[in-house]
Amino acid sequence: MGLEERRDVETDVYQPAEDSALLAEAACERLDESDLVLEVGTGSGYVAGKIADETNARVIASDINPHAVRQARGDGVETARADLVAPFRDGEFDAVAFNPPYLPTDPENEWDDWMEHALSGGEDGRAVIDPFLETVGRVLAPEGVVYLLVSSLTGVDAVVERAGEAGFSAVAVADESFPFETLTVLELHQ
Amino acid sequence: MKESLLDILCCPLDKHDLELEDAEYDDDEVVGGDLVCTECGEAFPIEDGIPNLLPPDMREETPA
């Protein structure tokens, strides 16, 4: 990748951080090569690539951001540009992983570019999580599970409650504390 | 994209099957063409090997 291209990627695509690593690790420990996996909002493609490499599962990665799907495909990840789970068939996936935009954001401070899309969860931090929870059940296989990264900044209890309203039971399968937030990976079952 | 991805995808608008039209191949990768809904007829372009399955009103390069 040339310098100019690299600069575009760094300003337009969320690059892997502690949350990505925690989600990838939790998913890798629980999936195997027989699984068909979807990663929503893949960004750089790091989590999808990690799951594919470590488990040999087939992993499809989607993102709404054209720069993100290009970077992910460049790293050998199977990609589709999509709005959450909209273009995927009913009952198809054994697992869906999502590290959502979750930072609560003051509407007056939104800066309207791709990086904001990758980070901002709107005023309550759940602007993308809520529609995800309402739609993801459709694409899950009967025993399918969701691995959802949640921050204490968004509120784990609030997300668990929303998940319950969407028909899921939630178990925390991994967490890690940082000075300003605690990250949790929730495993959701229908 | 691999052609087998078609078995996993559907039309984002009405969830019906998609058909590959005007496909361009690079080895076994589909690098161009359209995915067309067998029900509503909406066409979703494959751009540089990546299917763009956003609804037409969300398809632009700029955010929201």
mmCIF file of C-alpha atoms in Angstrom:
data_model
loop_
_atom_site.group_PDB
_atom_site.id
_atom_site.type_symbol
_atom_site.label_atom_id
_atom_site.label_comp_id
_atom_site.label_asym_id
_atom_site.label_seq_id
_atom_site.Cartn_x
_atom_site.Cartn_y
_atom_site.Cartn_z
ATOM 1 C CA MET A 1 0.000 0.000 0.000
ATOM 2 C CA GLY A 2 1.417 3.417 -1.008
ATOM 3 C CA LEU A 3 1.763 6.292 1.425
ATOM 4 C CA GLU A 4 -1.157 8.238 0.045
ATOM 5 C CA GLU A 5 -3.434 5.210 0.146
ATOM 6 C CA ARG A 6 -2.281 4.423 3.680
ATOM 7 C CA ARG A 7 -3.147 7.951 4.789
ATOM 8 C CA ASP A 8 -6.688 7.596 3.355
ATOM 9 C CA VAL A 9 -7.162 4.323 5.164
ATOM 10 C CA GLU A 10 -5.994 5.768 8.465
ATOM 11 C CA THR A 11 -8.461 8.656 8.333
ATOM 12 C CA ASP A 12 -11.400 6.726 6.817
ATOM 13 C CA VAL A 13 -11.253 3.257 8.340
ATOM 14 C CA TYR A 14 -11.282 2.248 12.017
ATOM 15 C CA GLN A 15 -8.052 0.358 12.685
ATOM 16 C CA PRO A 16 -7.863 -2.552 15.124
ATOM 17 C CA ALA A 17 -7.680 -1.644 18.816
ATOM 18 C CA GLU A 18 -8.184 -3.343 22.198
ATOM 19 C CA ASP A 19 -11.911 -3.863 21.501
ATOM 20 C CA SER A 20 -11.169 -5.636 18.206
ATOM 21 C CA ALA A 21 -8.645 -7.941 19.886
ATOM 22 C CA LEU A 22 -11.030 -8.862 22.728
ATOM 23 C CA LEU A 23 -13.869 -9.651 20.296
ATOM 24 C CA ALA A 24 -11.623 -11.682 17.979
ATOM 25 C CA GLU A 25 -10.207 -13.727 20.850
ATOM 26 C CA ALA A 26 -13.637 -14.484 22.355
ATOM 27 C CA ALA A 27 -15.019 -15.552 18.961
ATOM 28 C CA CYS A 28 -11.957 -17.644 18.007
ATOM 29 C CA GLU A 29 -12.192 -19.652 21.235
ATOM 30 C CA ARG A 30 -15.782 -20.625 20.473
ATOM 31 C CA LEU A 31 -15.905 -21.212 16.702
ATOM 32 C CA ASP A 32 -14.520 -23.928 14.430
ATOM 33 C CA GLU A 33 -14.111 -24.752 10.759
ATOM 34 C CA SER A 34 -17.676 -26.017 10.364
ATOM 35 C CA ASP A 35 -19.112 -22.565 11.153
ATOM 36 C CA LEU A 36 -20.302 -19.926 8.719
ATOM 37 C CA VAL A 37 -19.579 -16.557 10.314
ATOM 38 C CA LEU A 38 -20.606 -12.980 9.513
ATOM 39 C CA GLU A 39 -18.737 -9.989 10.866
ATOM 40 C CA VAL A 40 -20.792 -6.805 10.647
ATOM 41 C CA GLY A 41 -18.976 -3.451 10.543
ATOM 42 C CA THR A 42 -15.637 -5.091 9.901
ATOM 43 C CA GLY A 43 -13.625 -1.878 9.474
ATOM 44 C CA SER A 44 -10.073 -2.956 8.665
ATOM 45 C CA GLY A 45 -11.138 -6.607 8.445
ATOM 46 C CA TYR A 46 -8.961 -7.529 11.430
ATOM 47 C CA VAL A 47 -11.560 -9.523 13.430
ATOM 48 C CA ALA A 48 -12.881 -11.384 10.361
ATOM 49 C CA GLY A 49 -9.360 -12.209 9.197
ATOM 50 C CA LYS A 50 -8.336 -13.419 12.640
ATOM 51 C CA ILE A 51 -11.383 -15.712 12.963
ATOM 52 C CA ALA A 52 -10.808 -17.122 9.462
ATOM 53 C CA ASP A 53 -7.089 -17.716 10.111
ATOM 54 C CA GLU A 54 -7.415 -19.248 13.567
ATOM 55 C CA THR A 55 -10.543 -21.377 13.154
ATOM 56 C CA ASN A 56 -10.670 -22.075 9.385
ATOM 57 C CA ALA A 57 -14.338 -21.052 9.496
ATOM 58 C CA ARG A 58 -15.689 -19.302 6.404
ATOM 59 C CA VAL A 59 -16.082 -15.658 7.410
ATOM 60 C CA ILE A 60 -17.965 -12.999 5.461
ATOM 61 C CA ALA A 61 -17.225 -9.395 6.454
ATOM 62 C CA SER A 62 -19.516 -6.465 5.765
ATOM 63 C CA ASP A 63 -19.265 -2.735 6.247
ATOM 64 C CA ILE A 64 -21.247 0.299 5.109
ATOM 65 C CA ASN A 65 -17.955 2.155 4.458
ATOM 66 C CA PRO A 66 -16.475 1.611 0.966
ATOM 67 C CA HIS A 67 -12.910 2.293 2.216
ATOM 68 C CA ALA A 68 -13.308 -0.389 4.905
ATOM 69 C CA VAL A 69 -14.495 -3.160 2.577
ATOM 70 C CA ARG A 70 -11.641 -2.302 0.178
ATOM 71 C CA GLN A 71 -9.050 -2.584 2.954
ATOM 72 C CA ALA A 72 -10.570 -5.832 4.257
ATOM 73 C CA ARG A 73 -10.697 -7.382 0.771
ATOM 74 C CA GLY A 74 -7.098 -6.303 0.195
ATOM 75 C CA ASP A 75 -6.176 -8.415 3.219
ATOM 76 C CA GLY A 76 -7.906 -11.456 1.744
ATOM 77 C CA VAL A 77 -11.223 -11.229 3.635
ATOM 78 C CA GLU A 78 -14.497 -12.051 1.804
ATOM 79 C CA THR A 79 -16.449 -8.808 1.803
ATOM 80 C CA ALA A 80 -19.776 -7.202 0.939
ATOM 81 C CA ARG A 81 -20.802 -3.571 1.324
ATOM 82 C CA ALA A 82 -23.969 -3.665 3.381
ATOM 83 C CA ASP A 83 -26.163 -1.979 5.958
ATOM 84 C CA LEU A 84 -25.944 -4.334 8.971
ATOM 85 C CA VAL A 85 -27.470 -7.715 8.020
ATOM 86 C CA ALA A 86 -29.869 -6.438 5.309
ATOM 87 C CA PRO A 87 -28.524 -8.420 2.278
ATOM 88 C CA PHE A 88 -27.957 -11.780 3.995
ATOM 89 C CA ARG A 89 -30.320 -14.752 3.766
ATOM 90 C CA ASP A 90 -32.549 -15.972 6.582
ATOM 91 C CA GLY A 91 -31.131 -18.581 8.965
ATOM 92 C CA GLU A 92 -27.708 -18.675 7.300
ATOM 93 C CA PHE A 93 -25.080 -17.919 9.967
ATOM 94 C CA ASP A 94 -23.778 -19.976 12.877
ATOM 95 C CA ALA A 95 -22.323 -16.806 14.379
ATOM 96 C CA VAL A 96 -22.459 -13.050 13.844
ATOM 97 C CA ALA A 97 -19.727 -10.871 15.389
ATOM 98 C CA PHE A 98 -20.059 -7.102 15.795
ATOM 99 C CA ASN A 99 -17.827 -4.435 17.307
ATOM 100 C CA PRO A 100 -20.319 -1.596 16.884
ATOM 101 C CA PRO A 101 -19.859 2.160 16.947
ATOM 102 C CA TYR A 102 -20.655 2.708 20.620
ATOM 103 C CA LEU A 103 -19.362 6.043 21.901
ATOM 104 C CA PRO A 104 -22.177 8.269 23.164
ATOM 105 C CA THR A 105 -21.882 11.468 21.148
ATOM 106 C CA ASP A 106 -23.289 14.944 21.607
ATOM 107 C CA PRO A 107 -25.202 15.670 18.363
ATOM 108 C CA GLU A 108 -23.650 19.150 18.224
ATOM 109 C CA ASN A 109 -20.177 17.642 18.207
ATOM 110 C CA GLU A 110 -20.709 15.137 15.407
ATOM 111 C CA TRP A 111 -18.235 15.568 12.606
ATOM 112 C CA ASP A 112 -19.890 13.554 9.859
ATOM 113 C CA ASP A 113 -17.144 11.556 8.231
ATOM 114 C CA TRP A 114 -16.410 7.826 7.962
ATOM 115 C CA MET A 115 -14.416 7.745 11.205
ATOM 116 C CA GLU A 116 -17.362 9.232 13.083
ATOM 117 C CA HIS A 117 -19.569 6.527 11.582
ATOM 118 C CA ALA A 118 -17.145 3.949 12.949
ATOM 119 C CA LEU A 119 -17.129 5.419 16.462
ATOM 120 C CA SER A 120 -20.331 7.293 17.238
ATOM 121 C CA GLY A 121 -23.321 5.498 18.671
ATOM 122 C CA GLY A 122 -25.432 8.649 18.806
ATOM 123 C CA GLU A 123 -26.649 10.294 22.017
ATOM 124 C CA ASP A 124 -27.183 7.057 23.982
ATOM 125 C CA GLY A 125 -24.400 5.081 22.266
ATOM 126 C CA ARG A 126 -26.948 2.583 20.938
ATOM 127 C CA ALA A 127 -27.964 4.216 17.633
ATOM 128 C CA VAL A 128 -26.485 1.295 15.677
ATOM 129 C CA ILE A 129 -26.675 -1.437 18.372
ATOM 130 C CA ASP A 130 -30.488 -1.221 18.677
ATOM 131 C CA PRO A 131 -31.272 -1.732 14.953
ATOM 132 C CA PHE A 132 -28.653 -4.496 14.867
ATOM 133 C CA LEU A 133 -30.353 -6.343 17.747
ATOM 134 C CA GLU A 134 -33.740 -5.935 16.057
ATOM 135 C CA THR A 135 -32.583 -7.457 12.745
ATOM 136 C CA VAL A 136 -29.768 -9.937 13.453
ATOM 137 C CA GLY A 137 -32.081 -12.778 14.581
ATOM 138 C CA ARG A 138 -33.350 -13.203 11.014
ATOM 139 C CA VAL A 139 -29.961 -14.293 9.612
ATOM 140 C CA LEU A 140 -28.985 -16.639 12.475
ATOM 141 C CA ALA A 141 -29.187 -20.416 12.090
ATOM 142 C CA PRO A 142 -31.369 -22.148 14.746
ATOM 143 C CA GLU A 143 -28.433 -22.615 17.173
ATOM 144 C CA GLY A 144 -26.678 -19.463 15.966
ATOM 145 C CA VAL A 145 -25.018 -17.017 18.365
ATOM 146 C CA VAL A 146 -24.057 -13.345 18.357
ATOM 147 C CA TYR A 147 -20.760 -12.015 19.747
ATOM 148 C CA LEU A 148 -21.318 -8.343 20.535
ATOM 149 C CA LEU A 149 -18.663 -6.025 21.951
ATOM 150 C CA VAL A 150 -20.111 -3.602 24.500
ATOM 151 C CA SER A 151 -18.420 -0.822 26.470
ATOM 152 C CA SER A 152 -19.304 0.406 29.942
ATOM 153 C CA LEU A 153 -19.570 3.829 28.251
ATOM 154 C CA THR A 154 -22.639 2.547 26.389
ATOM 155 C CA GLY A 155 -23.980 0.600 29.351
ATOM 156 C CA VAL A 156 -23.891 -3.191 29.346
ATOM 157 C CA ASP A 157 -27.184 -3.467 31.281
ATOM 158 C CA ALA A 158 -29.032 -1.304 28.764
ATOM 159 C CA VAL A 159 -27.735 -3.443 25.879
ATOM 160 C CA VAL A 160 -28.640 -6.692 27.680
ATOM 161 C CA GLU A 161 -32.153 -5.302 28.236
ATOM 162 C CA ARG A 162 -32.526 -4.388 24.548
ATOM 163 C CA ALA A 163 -31.220 -7.793 23.551
ATOM 164 C CA GLY A 164 -33.846 -9.370 25.814
ATOM 165 C CA GLU A 165 -36.592 -7.341 24.129
ATOM 166 C CA ALA A 166 -35.316 -8.660 20.781
ATOM 167 C CA GLY A 167 -35.611 -12.254 22.050
ATOM 168 C CA PHE A 168 -32.025 -12.938 23.120
ATOM 169 C CA SER A 169 -30.524 -14.160 26.367
ATOM 170 C CA ALA A 170 -27.082 -12.714 27.048
ATOM 171 C CA VAL A 171 -23.981 -14.106 28.747
ATOM 172 C CA ALA A 172 -20.764 -12.132 29.261
ATOM 173 C CA VAL A 173 -17.952 -14.321 27.922
ATOM 174 C CA ALA A 174 -14.992 -11.935 28.141
ATOM 175 C CA ASP A 175 -14.141 -8.585 29.664
ATOM 176 C CA GLU A 176 -11.215 -6.281 30.071
ATOM 177 C CA SER A 177 -10.852 -3.043 32.058
ATOM 178 C CA PHE A 178 -9.170 0.130 30.883
ATOM 179 C CA PRO A 179 -8.807 3.471 32.690
ATOM 180 C CA PHE A 180 -11.897 4.986 31.069
ATOM 181 C CA GLU A 181 -14.048 1.978 30.192
ATOM 182 C CA THR A 182 -14.594 -1.722 30.657
ATOM 183 C CA LEU A 183 -15.086 -3.749 27.502
ATOM 184 C CA THR A 184 -17.353 -6.811 27.549
ATOM 185 C CA VAL A 185 -18.097 -9.415 24.909
ATOM 186 C CA LEU A 186 -21.705 -10.605 25.165
ATOM 187 C CA GLU A 187 -22.737 -13.953 23.710
ATOM 188 C CA LEU A 188 -26.395 -13.767 22.677
ATOM 189 C CA HIS A 189 -28.650 -16.788 22.152
ATOM 190 C CA GLN A 190 -32.152 -16.772 20.700
ATOM 191 C CA MET B 1 -16.264 -11.985 -4.672
ATOM 192 C CA LYS B 2 -16.559 -15.738 -4.922
ATOM 193 C CA GLU B 3 -19.586 -16.897 -6.885
ATOM 194 C CA SER B 4 -20.581 -19.050 -3.896
ATOM 195 C CA LEU B 5 -21.300 -15.851 -1.942
ATOM 196 C CA LEU B 6 -24.532 -15.690 -3.981
ATOM 197 C CA ASP B 7 -25.896 -18.572 -1.884
ATOM 198 C CA ILE B 8 -25.574 -16.394 1.234
ATOM 199 C CA LEU B 9 -26.782 -13.074 -0.181
ATOM 200 C CA CYS B 10 -30.272 -11.817 -0.895
ATOM 201 C CA CYS B 11 -31.859 -8.571 -2.014
ATOM 202 C CA PRO B 12 -31.540 -6.103 0.908
ATOM 203 C CA LEU B 13 -34.936 -4.623 0.014
ATOM 204 C CA ASP B 14 -37.282 -7.637 -0.283
ATOM 205 C CA LYS B 15 -34.972 -10.608 0.688
ATOM 206 C CA HIS B 16 -35.520 -12.465 -2.596
ATOM 207 C CA ASP B 17 -32.717 -14.254 -4.489
ATOM 208 C CA LEU B 18 -30.134 -12.396 -6.550
ATOM 209 C CA GLU B 19 -28.896 -13.352 -10.000
ATOM 210 C CA LEU B 20 -25.451 -12.580 -11.364
ATOM 211 C CA GLU B 21 -25.539 -10.639 -14.645
ATOM 212 C CA ASP B 22 -22.787 -9.344 -16.967
ATOM 213 C CA ALA B 23 -20.175 -11.013 -14.764
ATOM 214 C CA GLU B 24 -16.494 -10.236 -15.293
ATOM 215 C CA TYR B 25 -14.048 -12.783 -13.922
ATOM 216 C CA ASP B 26 -10.439 -12.704 -12.767
ATOM 217 C CA ASP B 27 -9.578 -16.377 -12.297
ATOM 218 C CA ASP B 28 -12.418 -17.667 -10.095
ATOM 219 C CA GLU B 29 -13.203 -14.256 -8.563
ATOM 220 C CA VAL B 30 -16.151 -12.226 -9.843
ATOM 221 C CA VAL B 31 -14.693 -8.713 -10.165
ATOM 222 C CA GLY B 32 -17.517 -6.928 -12.009
ATOM 223 C CA GLY B 33 -21.146 -7.180 -13.044
ATOM 224 C CA ASP B 34 -24.470 -6.783 -11.302
ATOM 225 C CA LEU B 35 -26.480 -8.730 -8.764
ATOM 226 C CA VAL B 36 -30.093 -8.396 -9.862
ATOM 227 C CA CYS B 37 -33.082 -9.181 -7.659
ATOM 228 C CA THR B 38 -35.268 -11.897 -9.214
ATOM 229 C CA GLU B 39 -38.334 -10.247 -7.655
ATOM 230 C CA CYS B 40 -38.028 -6.442 -7.726
ATOM 231 C CA GLY B 41 -35.395 -6.192 -10.490
ATOM 232 C CA GLU B 42 -33.134 -3.815 -8.547
ATOM 233 C CA ALA B 43 -29.492 -4.150 -9.674
ATOM 234 C CA PHE B 44 -26.612 -4.069 -7.178
ATOM 235 C CA PRO B 45 -23.191 -3.432 -8.731
ATOM 236 C CA ILE B 46 -20.038 -5.436 -8.058
ATOM 237 C CA GLU B 47 -17.303 -2.812 -7.706
ATOM 238 C CA ASP B 48 -13.644 -3.945 -7.766
ATOM 239 C CA GLY B 49 -14.756 -7.405 -6.727
ATOM 240 C CA ILE B 50 -16.949 -6.189 -3.840
ATOM 241 C CA PRO B 51 -20.744 -6.413 -4.136
ATOM 242 C CA ASN B 52 -22.392 -3.145 -3.122
ATOM 243 C CA LEU B 53 -25.610 -4.288 -1.491
ATOM 244 C CA LEU B 54 -26.636 -0.960 -0.014
ATOM 245 C CA PRO B 55 -30.096 0.239 -1.008
ATOM 246 C CA PRO B 56 -29.800 2.678 -3.956
ATOM 247 C CA ASP B 57 -30.342 5.758 -1.739
ATOM 248 C CA MET B 58 -27.362 4.802 0.485
ATOM 249 C CA ARG B 59 -24.953 3.891 -2.292
ATOM 250 C CA GLU B 60 -22.877 7.086 -2.494
ATOM 251 C CA GLU B 61 -19.239 7.231 -1.361
ATOM 252 C CA THR B 62 -19.891 9.989 1.190
ATOM 253 C CA PRO B 63 -21.073 9.207 4.729
ATOM 254 C CA ALA B 64 -24.828 9.432 5.419
#
